[in-house]
Tab-separated table of C-alpha atoms in Angstrom:
chain	number	residue	atom	x	y	z
Y	7	UNK	CA	86.896	28.971	55.244
Y	8	UNK	CA	83.644	30.488	56.571
Y	9	UNK	CA	83.820	32.240	59.981
Y	10	UNK	CA	82.633	30.266	62.931
Y	11	UNK	CA	79.330	31.267	64.400
Y	12	UNK	CA	79.414	32.412	67.962
Y	13	UNK	CA	77.701	30.092	70.305
Y	14	UNK	CA	74.550	31.483	71.819
Y	15	UNK	CA	74.706	32.078	75.520
Y	16	UNK	CA	72.187	29.983	77.298
Y	17	UNK	CA	69.883	31.845	79.600
Y	18	UNK	CA	70.049	30.805	83.221
Y	19	UNK	CA	67.009	28.802	83.989
Y	20	UNK	CA	65.071	29.827	87.084
Y	21	UNK	CA	65.084	27.330	89.914
Y	22	UNK	CA	62.436	24.699	89.695
Y	23	UNK	CA	61.550	24.833	93.362
Y	24	UNK	CA	59.320	27.788	94.417
Y	25	UNK	CA	61.285	28.539	97.569
Y	26	UNK	CA	64.544	28.528	95.642
Y	27	UNK	CA	63.030	30.954	93.137
Y	28	UNK	CA	61.938	33.270	95.938
Y	29	UNK	CA	65.433	33.208	97.421
Y	30	UNK	CA	66.984	33.973	94.036
Y	31	UNK	CA	64.692	36.954	93.377
Y	32	UNK	CA	65.333	38.375	96.821
Y	33	UNK	CA	69.061	37.925	96.463
Y	34	UNK	CA	69.089	39.714	93.103
Y	35	UNK	CA	67.022	42.586	94.472
Y	36	UNK	CA	69.266	42.906	97.508
Y	37	UNK	CA	72.447	42.923	95.428
Y	38	UNK	CA	70.957	45.477	93.048
Y	39	UNK	CA	70.185	47.838	95.934
Y	40	UNK	CA	73.478	47.505	97.739
Y	41	UNK	CA	75.645	50.585	97.664
Y	42	UNK	CA	78.945	50.735	95.818
Y	43	UNK	CA	80.367	52.670	98.742
Y	44	UNK	CA	82.710	50.923	101.105
Y	45	UNK	CA	82.054	50.305	104.792
Y	46	UNK	CA	78.259	50.549	104.513
Y	47	UNK	CA	76.534	49.309	107.643
Y	48	UNK	CA	73.820	46.744	106.835
Y	49	UNK	CA	73.056	45.816	110.430
Y	50	UNK	CA	69.249	45.826	110.542
Y	51	UNK	CA	68.814	46.362	114.281
Y	52	UNK	CA	71.265	49.273	114.434
Y	53	UNK	CA	69.863	50.930	111.313
Y	54	UNK	CA	66.284	50.663	112.576
Y	55	UNK	CA	67.324	52.297	115.837
Y	56	UNK	CA	69.208	55.096	114.069
Y	57	UNK	CA	66.492	55.725	111.483
Y	58	UNK	CA	63.870	56.141	114.201
Y	59	UNK	CA	66.056	58.725	115.949
Y	60	UNK	CA	66.779	60.616	112.711
Y	61	UNK	CA	63.097	60.627	111.749
Y	62	UNK	CA	62.164	62.121	115.125
Y	63	UNK	CA	64.807	64.856	114.842
Y	64	UNK	CA	63.922	65.644	111.216
Y	65	UNK	CA	60.250	65.889	112.120
Y	66	UNK	CA	60.957	68.415	114.869
Y	67	UNK	CA	63.149	70.559	112.612
Y	68	UNK	CA	60.638	70.395	109.758
Y	69	UNK	CA	57.820	71.523	112.056
Y	70	UNK	CA	59.865	74.524	113.163
Y	71	UNK	CA	60.689	75.507	109.571
Y	72	UNK	CA	57.423	74.753	107.765
Y	73	UNK	CA	55.722	77.914	109.008
Y	74	UNK	CA	58.279	79.990	107.095
Y	75	UNK	CA	57.964	77.994	103.876
Y	76	UNK	CA	56.301	79.669	100.904
Y	77	UNK	CA	53.604	78.003	98.837
Y	78	UNK	CA	54.757	74.930	96.950
Y	79	UNK	CA	54.139	74.085	93.317
Y	80	UNK	CA	55.529	70.761	92.059
Y	81	UNK	CA	55.988	72.002	88.478
Y	82	UNK	CA	57.825	75.095	89.691
Y	83	UNK	CA	60.009	72.938	91.921
Y	84	UNK	CA	61.091	70.747	89.006
Y	85	UNK	CA	61.723	73.780	86.787
Y	86	UNK	CA	63.827	75.476	89.483
Y	87	UNK	CA	66.080	72.543	90.423
Y	88	UNK	CA	63.857	71.583	93.348
Y	89	UNK	CA	64.453	74.847	95.203
Y	90	UNK	CA	61.915	75.909	97.832
Y	91	UNK	CA	61.746	79.481	99.089
Y	92	UNK	CA	61.391	80.523	102.723
Y	93	UNK	CA	60.579	83.895	104.253
Y	94	UNK	CA	61.722	85.223	107.596
Y	95	UNK	CA	61.234	88.432	109.564
Y	96	UNK	CA	63.927	90.097	111.611
Y	97	UNK	CA	65.077	93.447	112.951
Y	98	UNK	CA	68.372	94.190	111.247
Y	99	UNK	CA	68.676	97.939	111.702
Y	100	UNK	CA	68.198	100.466	114.472
Y	101	UNK	CA	67.766	104.096	113.474
Y	102	UNK	CA	67.997	107.125	115.744
Y	103	UNK	CA	66.428	110.252	114.306
Y	104	UNK	CA	65.124	113.637	115.390
Y	105	UNK	CA	61.419	114.374	114.890
Y	106	UNK	CA	61.182	118.120	114.295
Y	107	UNK	CA	57.385	118.220	114.600
Y	108	UNK	CA	57.390	116.809	118.124
Y	109	UNK	CA	60.904	117.931	119.127
Y	110	UNK	CA	61.859	114.439	120.247
Y	111	UNK	CA	64.582	111.929	119.446
Y	112	UNK	CA	63.315	108.455	118.639
Y	113	UNK	CA	65.064	105.124	118.494
Y	114	UNK	CA	63.226	102.883	116.038
Y	115	UNK	CA	63.597	99.593	114.202
Y	116	UNK	CA	61.753	98.195	111.188
Y	117	UNK	CA	60.892	94.545	110.580
Y	118	UNK	CA	62.865	93.177	107.645
Y	119	UNK	CA	61.214	90.575	105.416
Y	120	UNK	CA	63.764	88.502	103.525
Y	121	UNK	CA	63.521	85.458	101.284
Y	122	UNK	CA	65.934	82.614	100.558
Y	123	UNK	CA	65.672	79.481	98.407
Y	124	UNK	CA	67.033	76.077	99.392
Y	125	UNK	CA	67.582	72.892	97.414
Y	126	UNK	CA	65.164	70.365	98.934
Y	127	UNK	CA	65.567	67.568	96.413
Y	128	UNK	CA	66.372	65.147	99.221
Y	129	UNK	CA	62.801	65.532	100.506
Y	130	UNK	CA	61.131	65.365	97.108
Y	131	UNK	CA	62.085	61.870	95.988
Y	132	UNK	CA	63.078	58.512	97.479
Y	133	UNK	CA	66.563	56.969	97.231
Y	134	UNK	CA	67.418	55.311	93.905
Y	135	UNK	CA	65.795	51.932	93.402
Y	136	UNK	CA	63.433	52.137	96.373
Y	137	UNK	CA	60.358	52.974	94.297
Y	138	UNK	CA	60.905	49.726	92.322
Y	139	UNK	CA	60.133	47.780	95.492
Y	140	UNK	CA	57.976	50.037	97.685
Y	141	UNK	CA	55.113	52.307	96.671
Y	142	UNK	CA	56.277	55.745	97.787
Y	143	UNK	CA	53.668	58.134	99.209
Y	144	UNK	CA	53.858	61.851	99.861
Y	145	UNK	CA	53.114	63.655	103.115
Y	146	UNK	CA	49.444	64.465	103.672
Y	147	UNK	CA	49.927	68.161	104.451
Y	148	UNK	CA	52.932	68.813	102.189
Y	149	UNK	CA	52.206	66.635	99.186
Y	150	UNK	CA	55.428	67.511	97.362
Y	151	UNK	CA	57.554	65.775	100.004
Y	152	UNK	CA	58.118	62.076	100.564
Y	153	UNK	CA	56.505	60.625	103.675
Y	154	UNK	CA	59.657	59.016	105.053
Y	155	UNK	CA	57.938	57.697	108.165
Y	156	UNK	CA	55.504	55.705	106.021
Y	157	UNK	CA	58.336	54.617	103.722
Y	158	UNK	CA	60.242	53.316	106.739
Y	159	UNK	CA	57.217	51.413	108.040
Y	160	UNK	CA	56.639	49.781	104.651
Y	161	UNK	CA	60.296	48.864	104.370
Y	162	UNK	CA	60.045	46.851	107.569
Y	163	UNK	CA	57.656	44.472	105.782
Y	164	UNK	CA	60.458	43.329	103.465
Y	165	UNK	CA	62.489	40.157	103.824
Y	166	UNK	CA	65.851	40.609	105.493
Y	167	UNK	CA	67.798	40.032	102.253
Y	168	UNK	CA	66.138	43.111	100.752
Y	169	UNK	CA	65.575	44.994	103.998
Y	170	UNK	CA	69.313	45.294	104.728
Y	171	UNK	CA	70.220	47.484	101.711
Y	172	UNK	CA	66.870	49.319	101.770
Y	173	UNK	CA	67.384	50.474	105.359
Y	174	UNK	CA	70.946	51.551	104.548
Y	175	UNK	CA	69.664	53.649	101.636
Y	176	UNK	CA	66.860	55.196	103.692
Y	177	UNK	CA	69.229	56.097	106.528
Y	178	UNK	CA	71.703	57.674	104.126
Y	179	UNK	CA	68.937	59.758	102.536
Y	180	UNK	CA	67.521	60.818	105.898
Y	181	UNK	CA	70.941	62.085	106.926
Y	182	UNK	CA	70.984	64.237	103.761
Y	183	UNK	CA	67.503	65.479	104.660
Y	184	UNK	CA	68.753	66.417	108.126
Y	185	UNK	CA	71.633	68.443	106.681
Y	186	UNK	CA	69.199	70.237	104.360
Y	187	UNK	CA	66.727	71.020	107.144
Y	188	UNK	CA	69.543	72.142	109.425
Y	189	UNK	CA	70.656	74.762	106.900
Y	190	UNK	CA	67.093	76.020	106.536
Y	191	UNK	CA	66.486	76.233	110.280
Y	192	UNK	CA	69.787	78.039	110.778
Y	193	UNK	CA	68.727	80.690	108.289
Y	194	UNK	CA	65.154	80.963	109.632
Y	195	UNK	CA	66.181	81.498	113.269
Y	196	UNK	CA	69.221	83.661	112.528
Y	197	UNK	CA	67.392	86.978	113.254
Y	198	UNK	CA	66.469	85.759	116.745
Y	199	UNK	CA	69.891	86.771	118.090
Y	200	UNK	CA	69.245	90.398	117.146
Y	201	UNK	CA	65.647	90.283	118.362
Y	202	UNK	CA	66.771	88.986	121.761
Y	203	UNK	CA	69.411	91.736	121.960
Y	204	UNK	CA	66.892	94.492	121.221
Y	205	UNK	CA	64.312	93.111	123.631
Y	206	UNK	CA	66.875	92.946	126.427
Y	207	UNK	CA	68.303	96.387	125.628
Y	208	UNK	CA	64.977	98.210	125.486
Y	209	UNK	CA	62.741	96.014	127.628
Y	210	UNK	CA	60.159	95.591	124.864
Y	211	UNK	CA	58.654	92.550	123.199
Y	212	UNK	CA	59.117	92.779	119.435
Y	213	UNK	CA	56.492	91.020	117.383
Y	214	UNK	CA	55.247	91.409	113.855
Y	215	UNK	CA	53.036	89.416	111.543
Y	216	UNK	CA	51.536	89.672	108.093
Y	217	UNK	CA	48.242	90.854	109.589
Y	218	UNK	CA	50.008	94.078	110.659
Y	219	UNK	CA	51.012	95.078	107.123
Y	220	UNK	CA	50.399	98.730	106.281
Y	221	UNK	CA	51.512	101.334	103.766
Y	222	UNK	CA	55.043	102.410	104.605
Y	223	UNK	CA	55.350	105.617	106.617
Y	224	UNK	CA	58.752	104.840	108.088
Y	225	UNK	CA	61.321	107.654	108.421
Y	226	UNK	CA	63.765	108.066	105.576
Y	227	UNK	CA	66.598	105.546	105.719
Y	228	UNK	CA	64.664	103.023	107.819
Y	229	UNK	CA	64.554	100.295	105.191
Y	230	UNK	CA	67.358	98.259	103.655
Y	231	UNK	CA	67.555	97.794	99.905
Y	232	UNK	CA	66.627	94.107	100.204
Y	233	UNK	CA	63.527	94.612	102.386
Y	234	UNK	CA	60.575	93.012	100.609
Y	235	UNK	CA	57.245	94.689	99.968
Y	236	UNK	CA	54.560	92.809	101.867
Y	237	UNK	CA	52.211	93.076	98.899
Y	238	UNK	CA	54.263	92.340	95.765
Y	239	UNK	CA	57.511	90.949	97.207
Y	240	UNK	CA	59.769	93.409	95.362
Y	241	UNK	CA	62.844	94.718	97.189
Y	242	UNK	CA	62.769	98.271	98.550
Y	243	UNK	CA	65.672	99.519	96.403
Y	244	UNK	CA	63.787	98.705	93.200
Y	245	UNK	CA	60.339	99.350	94.614
Y	246	UNK	CA	60.737	102.624	96.493
Y	247	UNK	CA	57.780	103.955	98.427
Y	248	UNK	CA	55.725	103.831	95.229
Y	249	UNK	CA	56.365	101.222	92.549
Y	250	UNK	CA	56.546	102.959	89.180
Y	251	UNK	CA	55.204	99.922	87.299
Y	252	UNK	CA	52.038	99.488	89.356
Y	253	UNK	CA	49.774	101.254	91.802
Y	254	UNK	CA	51.218	99.238	94.692
Y	255	UNK	CA	52.712	101.343	97.460
Y	256	UNK	CA	55.411	99.727	99.595
Y	257	UNK	CA	53.831	97.627	102.345
Y	258	UNK	CA	55.633	96.898	105.585
Y	259	UNK	CA	54.939	96.135	109.231
Y	260	UNK	CA	55.681	99.731	110.169
Y	261	UNK	CA	58.455	100.884	112.433
Y	262	UNK	CA	58.652	100.025	116.101
Y	263	UNK	CA	59.531	102.784	118.558
Y	264	UNK	CA	62.057	101.362	120.960
Y	265	UNK	CA	62.680	104.557	122.942
Y	266	UNK	CA	61.944	108.276	122.982
Y	267	UNK	CA	63.986	110.966	124.692
Y	268	UNK	CA	64.161	114.729	124.781
Y	269	UNK	CA	66.819	116.679	122.949
Y	270	UNK	CA	68.707	117.940	126.001
Y	271	UNK	CA	71.730	115.911	124.982
Y	272	UNK	CA	71.596	117.109	121.399
Y	273	UNK	CA	69.978	115.952	118.210
Y	274	UNK	CA	71.069	112.626	116.810
Y	275	UNK	CA	70.654	111.026	113.396
Y	276	UNK	CA	72.449	107.718	112.989
Y	277	UNK	CA	71.875	104.081	112.118
Y	278	UNK	CA	73.196	100.777	113.432
Y	279	UNK	CA	73.366	97.547	111.449
Y	280	UNK	CA	72.743	95.369	114.490
Y	281	UNK	CA	73.234	92.154	112.550
Y	282	UNK	CA	76.922	92.776	113.221
Y	283	UNK	CA	78.243	92.196	116.726
Y	284	UNK	CA	80.422	95.322	116.493
Y	285	UNK	CA	77.347	97.435	115.722
Y	286	UNK	CA	75.436	95.977	118.648
Y	287	UNK	CA	78.320	96.944	120.919
Y	288	UNK	CA	78.348	100.413	119.385
Y	289	UNK	CA	74.619	100.818	120.030
Y	290	UNK	CA	75.032	99.634	123.612
Y	291	UNK	CA	77.686	102.288	124.234
Y	292	UNK	CA	75.491	104.965	122.694
Y	293	UNK	CA	72.554	103.955	124.931
Y	294	UNK	CA	74.859	104.166	127.930
Y	295	UNK	CA	75.847	107.639	126.832
Y	296	UNK	CA	72.193	108.681	126.767
Y	297	UNK	CA	71.543	106.864	130.037
Y	298	UNK	CA	68.706	105.049	128.312
Y	299	UNK	CA	69.291	101.568	129.686
């Protein structure tokens, strides 16, 4: 007996009425975009209110961090798992040394240039499925990043059936963006604690910028191994004062003299890693000993 042929499944016919068809398409799109997570809030009014607040906060954080961001290249971003590098400047070390030529003890610090990469994938692409419904544009000034403010405005043009899951997805992504930006800002402003301590301890304003770069003439032991050359970006430990593989001498912002004193109380040669709280306390006690407050 020949096997029975399977009956062909009949395709669901689209509704005959135009308005019914529109409703069906919207319903399918909305269901497709809805999250598989439980307890997702689809309340439009609440999500609009929260998204506006998150966008404002993210914009403020991004503005504070963008000045420390290195040049972007979309191809490099994709090849490096969407990591973006940032550079910061801080004063991590204080060195006290005796200058034999001038018979004086100096307290100095050197600006430290450091670099760190962060995964910024959350800013580089929209949530899944959104680009099937909305044309996603990039920011005008930073064209690698999604313009979430424009995406939000365009989303508000959608019908409520589709708008509900779209807003939930946008809010969820913006919260991820906020976490990412928060980590970056925390790293960028981290040296400010030390800078404030040194300014208060010595009564001097500490500033440095790339326009002050010069060939390094800092006393021996002033630089950390990870300090970056202002010209080629190679760390001091590998670079040294003169880089053996090129004619580039180590470039830095030069050392800052925080205090000078005579040698009546003896000659001193020591260093303080003032990133550590214990070392800042140790330096404070030493300054008290020298009556240099």
